[in-house]
Amino acid sequence: MNTRSRTEGRDQRTAWWQRRSQAVGVILFFVIVVFLIQLYLIDIAVEEHLAEQHALALPTFLASGFCFLLNLGFLRYLRDLDREKGK
Amino acid sequence: MNENNEIPSAPHDGRLPEPSEKCDTCAGRATCEKWREDFPTEWAADNYVTRREFTKFLVLTSGATVLGNGYFVLKNALAASRPQPARPLQVAVAGEMKVGDVKLFRYPTEEDPAMLIRLAEDRYVAYRQRCTHLSCPVHFNAAETRLDCPCHNGAFDAATGRVLAGPPPRPLPKIAVMVADGHVYATGLVPQSGEGAAEGNQA
């Protein structure tokens, strides 16, 4: 009985680690996607600047700032996961 | 360094180690090396980047991207707050240029390259020298009477500044030209809608 409960506990821990590992992978994927969007935005801003147009500078800045906040949120979620590990 | 490019080994206490008394950092190695104790990190481990570290790096770079975007906003705001009035500028003496000649100058500020072209005996035109696509300098093609941008094969009509070929989205900004007292003057930037009013004729 005791051995059985120990085995179940180990299985639960393994499953939890696997879920956590998947979560880190998914967060990294989202961060990469958001970062690629930001690269696209700064590319637009540079092209506009070189073409001496100023209409899109502010919208791209705001959108890029939103993406950065999103990335910060993902990073915070990751930090919370790490804290959960420590408990 | 020995013949295997390894740092010479030295026993920690000055005597040759016995295989059984190797330290932890040298475990699994033929010799016990002092420097491994001082620098216990392996190359493979030193270069290892976890997904977590990579995510942090990406978020940091993401912040740098926002700063880059902010730079353009700031620059535009500063430029808008300090408008540069276009003042008349003497560009050339009327007789010094032959038909088909080009003279480079800077107008309205020192940061704005421009070009004066003599298209006919009594006809001068001037344009900013930056392509409207990505600010590459344009060059006068006398054979085809057009302005070529070598970066992406853009082309502008030398007489009007309108786009003939390539990716430029707008006509080349035109500079108003006036000929007076035997001199050619640049007198201001012509609005895009006012094309055709900027050609200078011999007075």
Short mmCIF file of C-alpha atoms in Angstrom, two decimals:
data_model
loop_
_atom_site.label_atom_id
_atom_site.label_comp_id
_atom_site.label_asym_id
_atom_site.label_seq_id
_atom_site.Cartn_x
_atom_site.Cartn_y
_atom_site.Cartn_z
CA MET A 1 0.00 0.00 0.00
CA ASN A 2 2.80 2.34 0.99
CA THR A 3 4.84 1.48 -2.11
CA ARG A 4 1.79 2.05 -4.29
CA SER A 5 1.13 5.55 -2.93
CA ARG A 6 4.82 6.39 -3.35
CA THR A 7 4.68 5.30 -7.00
CA GLU A 8 1.53 7.37 -7.57
CA GLY A 9 3.21 10.41 -6.03
CA ARG A 10 6.20 9.98 -8.30
CA ASP A 11 3.94 9.69 -11.35
CA GLN A 12 2.11 12.86 -10.33
CA ARG A 13 5.40 14.73 -9.96
CA THR A 14 6.60 13.49 -13.34
CA ALA A 15 3.32 14.57 -14.97
CA TRP A 16 3.58 17.98 -13.29
CA TRP A 17 7.15 18.46 -14.54
CA GLN A 18 6.10 17.48 -18.05
CA ARG A 19 3.23 19.98 -17.99
CA ARG A 20 5.55 22.65 -16.70
CA SER A 21 8.10 21.92 -19.38
CA GLN A 22 5.37 22.19 -22.01
CA ALA A 23 4.24 25.49 -20.49
CA VAL A 24 7.77 26.92 -20.76
CA GLY A 25 7.94 25.79 -24.39
CA VAL A 26 4.57 27.38 -25.20
CA ILE A 27 5.57 30.64 -23.50
CA LEU A 28 8.81 30.72 -25.47
CA PHE A 29 6.85 30.16 -28.67
CA PHE A 30 4.50 33.07 -27.91
CA VAL A 31 7.40 35.35 -26.99
CA ILE A 32 9.11 34.52 -30.29
CA VAL A 33 5.91 35.23 -32.25
CA VAL A 34 5.38 38.57 -30.48
CA PHE A 35 9.03 39.47 -31.01
CA LEU A 36 8.74 38.72 -34.74
CA ILE A 37 5.73 41.05 -34.88
CA GLN A 38 7.86 43.72 -33.22
CA LEU A 39 10.62 43.22 -35.79
CA TYR A 40 8.03 43.71 -38.52
CA LEU A 41 6.81 46.90 -36.81
CA ILE A 42 10.27 48.41 -36.51
CA ASP A 43 10.94 47.50 -40.14
CA ILE A 44 7.85 49.50 -41.13
CA ALA A 45 8.98 52.41 -38.92
CA VAL A 46 12.47 52.46 -40.47
CA GLU A 47 11.10 52.35 -44.01
CA GLU A 48 8.67 55.16 -43.22
CA HIS A 49 11.46 57.21 -41.71
CA LEU A 50 13.71 56.73 -44.73
CA ALA A 51 10.83 57.66 -47.04
CA GLU A 52 10.40 60.84 -44.96
CA GLN A 53 6.87 59.90 -43.97
CA HIS A 54 5.77 60.20 -40.37
CA ALA A 55 2.22 58.86 -40.31
CA LEU A 56 3.05 55.39 -38.97
CA ALA A 57 5.76 56.25 -36.43
CA LEU A 58 3.39 56.69 -33.49
CA PRO A 59 1.07 53.71 -34.26
CA THR A 60 4.04 51.35 -34.66
CA PHE A 61 5.52 52.67 -31.40
CA LEU A 62 2.26 52.06 -29.54
CA ALA A 63 1.81 48.60 -31.05
CA SER A 64 5.41 47.70 -30.24
CA GLY A 65 4.94 48.92 -26.67
CA PHE A 66 1.85 46.72 -26.34
CA CYS A 67 3.84 43.73 -27.62
CA PHE A 68 6.57 44.46 -25.08
CA LEU A 69 4.03 44.53 -22.25
CA LEU A 70 2.66 41.23 -23.53
CA ASN A 71 6.15 39.77 -23.42
CA LEU A 72 6.64 41.09 -19.90
CA GLY A 73 3.41 39.34 -18.92
CA PHE A 74 4.70 36.06 -20.35
CA LEU A 75 7.97 36.51 -18.46
CA ARG A 76 6.06 37.14 -15.25
CA TYR A 77 4.04 33.98 -15.79
CA LEU A 78 7.33 32.11 -16.23
CA ARG A 79 8.63 33.58 -12.98
CA ASP A 80 5.46 32.49 -11.21
CA LEU A 81 6.02 28.97 -12.54
CA ASP A 82 9.53 29.02 -11.07
CA ARG A 83 8.21 30.17 -7.73
CA GLU A 84 5.67 27.38 -7.78
CA LYS A 85 8.58 24.97 -8.27
CA GLY A 86 10.21 26.29 -5.12
CA LYS A 87 7.16 25.62 -2.95
CA MET B 1 50.75 23.66 -22.76
CA ASN B 2 51.59 20.08 -23.63
CA GLU B 3 51.37 18.35 -26.98
CA ASN B 4 47.63 17.73 -26.54
CA ASN B 5 47.00 21.46 -26.01
CA GLU B 6 46.13 20.88 -22.41
CA ILE B 7 47.27 22.95 -19.50
CA PRO B 8 49.95 21.03 -17.59
CA SER B 9 48.48 19.22 -14.67
CA ALA B 10 49.65 19.73 -11.14
CA PRO B 11 48.57 17.77 -8.12
CA HIS B 12 46.68 19.86 -5.60
CA ASP B 13 49.09 19.23 -2.80
CA GLY B 14 52.24 19.04 -4.87
CA ARG B 15 52.46 15.28 -5.16
CA LEU B 16 51.34 12.95 -7.89
CA PRO B 17 47.79 11.81 -7.27
CA GLU B 18 46.83 8.26 -6.73
CA PRO B 19 43.90 7.14 -8.92
CA SER B 20 41.81 6.56 -5.85
CA GLU B 21 42.27 10.03 -4.30
CA LYS B 22 41.24 12.27 -7.21
CA CYS B 23 39.15 15.28 -6.35
CA ASP B 24 35.51 15.63 -7.46
CA THR B 25 36.21 18.05 -10.30
CA CYS B 26 38.79 15.73 -11.84
CA ALA B 27 36.72 12.60 -11.47
CA GLY B 28 36.77 10.49 -14.58
CA ARG B 29 40.00 12.07 -15.89
CA ALA B 30 43.43 10.51 -16.25
CA THR B 31 45.16 13.32 -14.34
CA CYS B 32 44.13 15.56 -11.49
CA GLU B 33 44.39 19.21 -12.59
CA LYS B 34 44.39 22.18 -10.24
CA TRP B 35 42.94 24.62 -12.76
CA ARG B 36 39.80 22.48 -13.05
CA GLU B 37 39.16 23.11 -9.40
CA ASP B 38 39.42 26.88 -9.96
CA PHE B 39 37.26 26.79 -13.10
CA PRO B 40 34.91 23.88 -12.60
CA THR B 41 32.52 24.75 -15.47
CA GLU B 42 32.80 22.63 -18.59
CA TRP B 43 32.71 24.28 -22.03
CA ALA B 44 29.49 22.53 -22.93
CA ALA B 45 27.81 23.72 -19.73
CA ASP B 46 29.20 27.24 -20.17
CA ASN B 47 27.63 27.56 -23.62
CA TYR B 48 24.35 25.99 -22.58
CA VAL B 49 21.42 28.42 -22.78
CA THR B 50 18.18 27.38 -21.18
CA ARG B 51 14.81 28.19 -22.70
CA ARG B 52 14.20 30.45 -19.72
CA GLU B 53 17.37 32.48 -20.35
CA PHE B 54 16.54 32.71 -24.04
CA THR B 55 13.04 33.98 -23.20
CA LYS B 56 14.51 36.65 -20.92
CA PHE B 57 16.91 37.69 -23.66
CA LEU B 58 14.07 37.96 -26.18
CA VAL B 59 12.00 40.09 -23.80
CA LEU B 60 15.01 42.36 -23.26
CA THR B 61 15.46 42.69 -27.02
CA SER B 62 11.73 43.33 -27.30
CA GLY B 63 12.23 46.33 -24.97
CA ALA B 64 15.09 47.57 -27.12
CA THR B 65 12.79 47.36 -30.16
CA VAL B 66 10.26 49.59 -28.41
CA LEU B 67 13.04 52.11 -27.72
CA GLY B 68 13.93 52.01 -31.42
CA ASN B 69 10.35 52.81 -32.36
CA GLY B 70 10.30 55.55 -29.74
CA TYR B 71 13.38 57.14 -31.29
CA PHE B 72 11.50 57.77 -34.54
CA VAL B 73 8.53 59.26 -32.68
CA LEU B 74 10.84 61.54 -30.70
CA LYS B 75 12.78 62.60 -33.79
CA ASN B 76 9.58 63.42 -35.68
CA ALA B 77 8.26 65.41 -32.72
CA LEU B 78 11.49 67.41 -32.44
CA ALA B 79 11.56 68.09 -36.20
CA ALA B 80 7.94 69.26 -36.10
CA SER B 81 8.65 71.62 -33.22
CA ARG B 82 11.51 73.32 -35.09
CA PRO B 83 10.35 74.03 -38.66
CA GLN B 84 13.10 75.23 -40.98
CA PRO B 85 11.98 78.16 -43.14
CA ALA B 86 13.18 77.81 -46.72
CA ARG B 87 15.17 80.91 -47.62
CA PRO B 88 16.39 81.86 -51.11
CA LEU B 89 19.82 80.44 -51.80
CA GLN B 90 22.15 81.27 -54.66
CA VAL B 91 23.00 77.95 -56.27
CA ALA B 92 24.92 78.79 -59.45
CA VAL B 93 25.87 81.44 -61.92
CA ALA B 94 23.60 81.14 -64.94
CA GLY B 95 26.39 80.70 -67.49
CA GLU B 96 28.57 78.22 -65.61
CA MET B 97 26.40 75.19 -66.39
CA LYS B 98 26.00 73.67 -69.84
CA VAL B 99 22.77 72.02 -70.94
CA GLY B 100 22.63 68.60 -69.28
CA ASP B 101 24.94 69.65 -66.44
CA VAL B 102 24.14 68.96 -62.81
CA LYS B 103 25.17 70.93 -59.77
CA LEU B 104 24.80 69.55 -56.28
CA PHE B 105 23.90 71.78 -53.37
CA ARG B 106 22.17 71.54 -50.00
CA TYR B 107 18.72 72.95 -49.47
CA PRO B 108 16.82 73.95 -47.33
CA THR B 109 19.24 72.77 -44.60
CA GLU B 110 22.79 71.45 -44.65
CA GLU B 111 21.40 67.94 -44.10
CA ASP B 112 19.32 68.00 -47.28
CA PRO B 113 21.21 67.18 -50.47
CA ALA B 114 19.69 68.67 -53.62
CA MET B 115 20.54 68.90 -57.30
CA LEU B 116 20.15 71.59 -59.93
CA ILE B 117 19.83 70.43 -63.53
CA ARG B 118 19.99 72.56 -66.65
CA LEU B 119 17.54 70.86 -69.01
CA ALA B 120 17.62 73.48 -71.77
CA GLU B 121 19.17 76.84 -72.49
CA ASP B 122 16.48 78.62 -70.54
CA ARG B 123 15.25 75.87 -68.28
CA TYR B 124 16.52 74.86 -64.85
CA VAL B 125 14.96 72.38 -62.48
CA ALA B 126 15.98 71.40 -58.96
CA TYR B 127 15.04 68.44 -56.80
CA ARG B 128 15.95 67.00 -53.47
CA GLN B 129 18.47 64.28 -54.14
CA ARG B 130 16.88 61.66 -51.88
CA CYS B 131 14.78 58.97 -53.46
CA THR B 132 11.28 58.88 -51.97
CA HIS B 133 11.55 55.12 -51.49
CA LEU B 134 14.45 54.67 -49.04
CA SER B 135 16.42 57.92 -49.30
CA CYS B 136 19.13 56.69 -51.66
CA PRO B 137 20.76 59.50 -53.70
CA VAL B 138 19.38 59.80 -57.22
CA HIS B 139 21.54 60.54 -60.26
CA PHE B 140 20.76 62.43 -63.45
CA ASN B 141 20.66 60.26 -66.55
CA ALA B 142 21.20 62.80 -69.33
CA ALA B 143 20.69 60.27 -72.14
CA GLU B 144 17.13 59.51 -71.07
CA THR B 145 16.43 62.81 -69.29
CA ARG B 146 15.50 61.09 -66.10
CA LEU B 147 16.73 60.68 -62.55
CA ASP B 148 17.77 57.14 -61.65
CA CYS B 149 17.94 55.62 -58.20
CA PRO B 150 20.53 52.83 -58.27
CA CYS B 151 19.37 51.13 -55.05
CA HIS B 152 16.12 49.60 -56.32
CA ASN B 153 16.05 50.78 -59.95
CA GLY B 154 13.64 53.61 -59.33
CA ALA B 155 13.36 56.32 -61.98
CA PHE B 156 11.87 59.83 -62.01
CA ASP B 157 11.08 62.17 -64.87
CA ALA B 158 13.72 64.89 -64.86
CA ALA B 159 11.25 67.51 -66.11
CA THR B 160 8.47 66.94 -63.59
CA GLY B 161 9.85 64.65 -60.89
CA ARG B 162 7.06 62.10 -61.31
CA VAL B 163 7.80 58.42 -60.86
CA LEU B 164 8.59 56.56 -64.09
CA ALA B 165 9.65 53.18 -62.73
CA GLY B 166 10.50 51.21 -59.62
CA PRO B 167 9.22 51.25 -56.05
CA PRO B 168 9.25 54.99 -55.14
CA PRO B 169 5.76 55.84 -53.83
CA ARG B 170 5.82 59.59 -54.50
CA PRO B 171 7.31 62.08 -56.96
CA LEU B 172 10.70 63.56 -56.16
CA PRO B 173 10.32 66.70 -54.00
CA LYS B 174 10.85 69.70 -56.22
CA ILE B 175 12.66 72.89 -55.33
CA ALA B 176 11.48 76.16 -56.82
CA VAL B 177 14.15 77.79 -58.98
CA MET B 178 14.43 81.41 -60.03
CA VAL B 179 16.95 82.99 -62.39
CA ALA B 180 17.69 86.62 -61.66
CA ASP B 181 20.65 88.91 -62.28
CA GLY B 182 22.59 86.10 -63.95
CA HIS B 183 22.29 83.83 -60.95
CA VAL B 184 20.19 80.75 -60.24
CA TYR B 185 18.41 80.77 -56.88
CA ALA B 186 16.59 78.06 -54.98
CA THR B 187 13.58 79.77 -53.45
CA GLY B 188 11.67 77.06 -51.59
CA LEU B 189 10.20 73.59 -51.65
CA VAL B 190 7.29 73.11 -54.02
CA PRO B 191 4.23 71.30 -52.60
CA GLN B 192 3.64 67.96 -54.33
CA SER B 193 0.37 69.18 -55.84
CA GLY B 194 1.99 72.26 -57.34
CA GLU B 195 4.21 70.54 -59.87
CA GLY B 196 5.10 72.45 -62.97
CA ALA B 197 5.28 75.80 -61.23
CA ALA B 198 8.87 75.37 -60.15
CA GLU B 199 10.77 75.59 -63.39
CA GLY B 200 13.11 78.52 -63.62
CA ASN B 201 13.35 80.50 -66.79
CA GLN B 202 15.96 82.96 -67.82
CA ALA B 203 14.87 86.39 -66.71
#
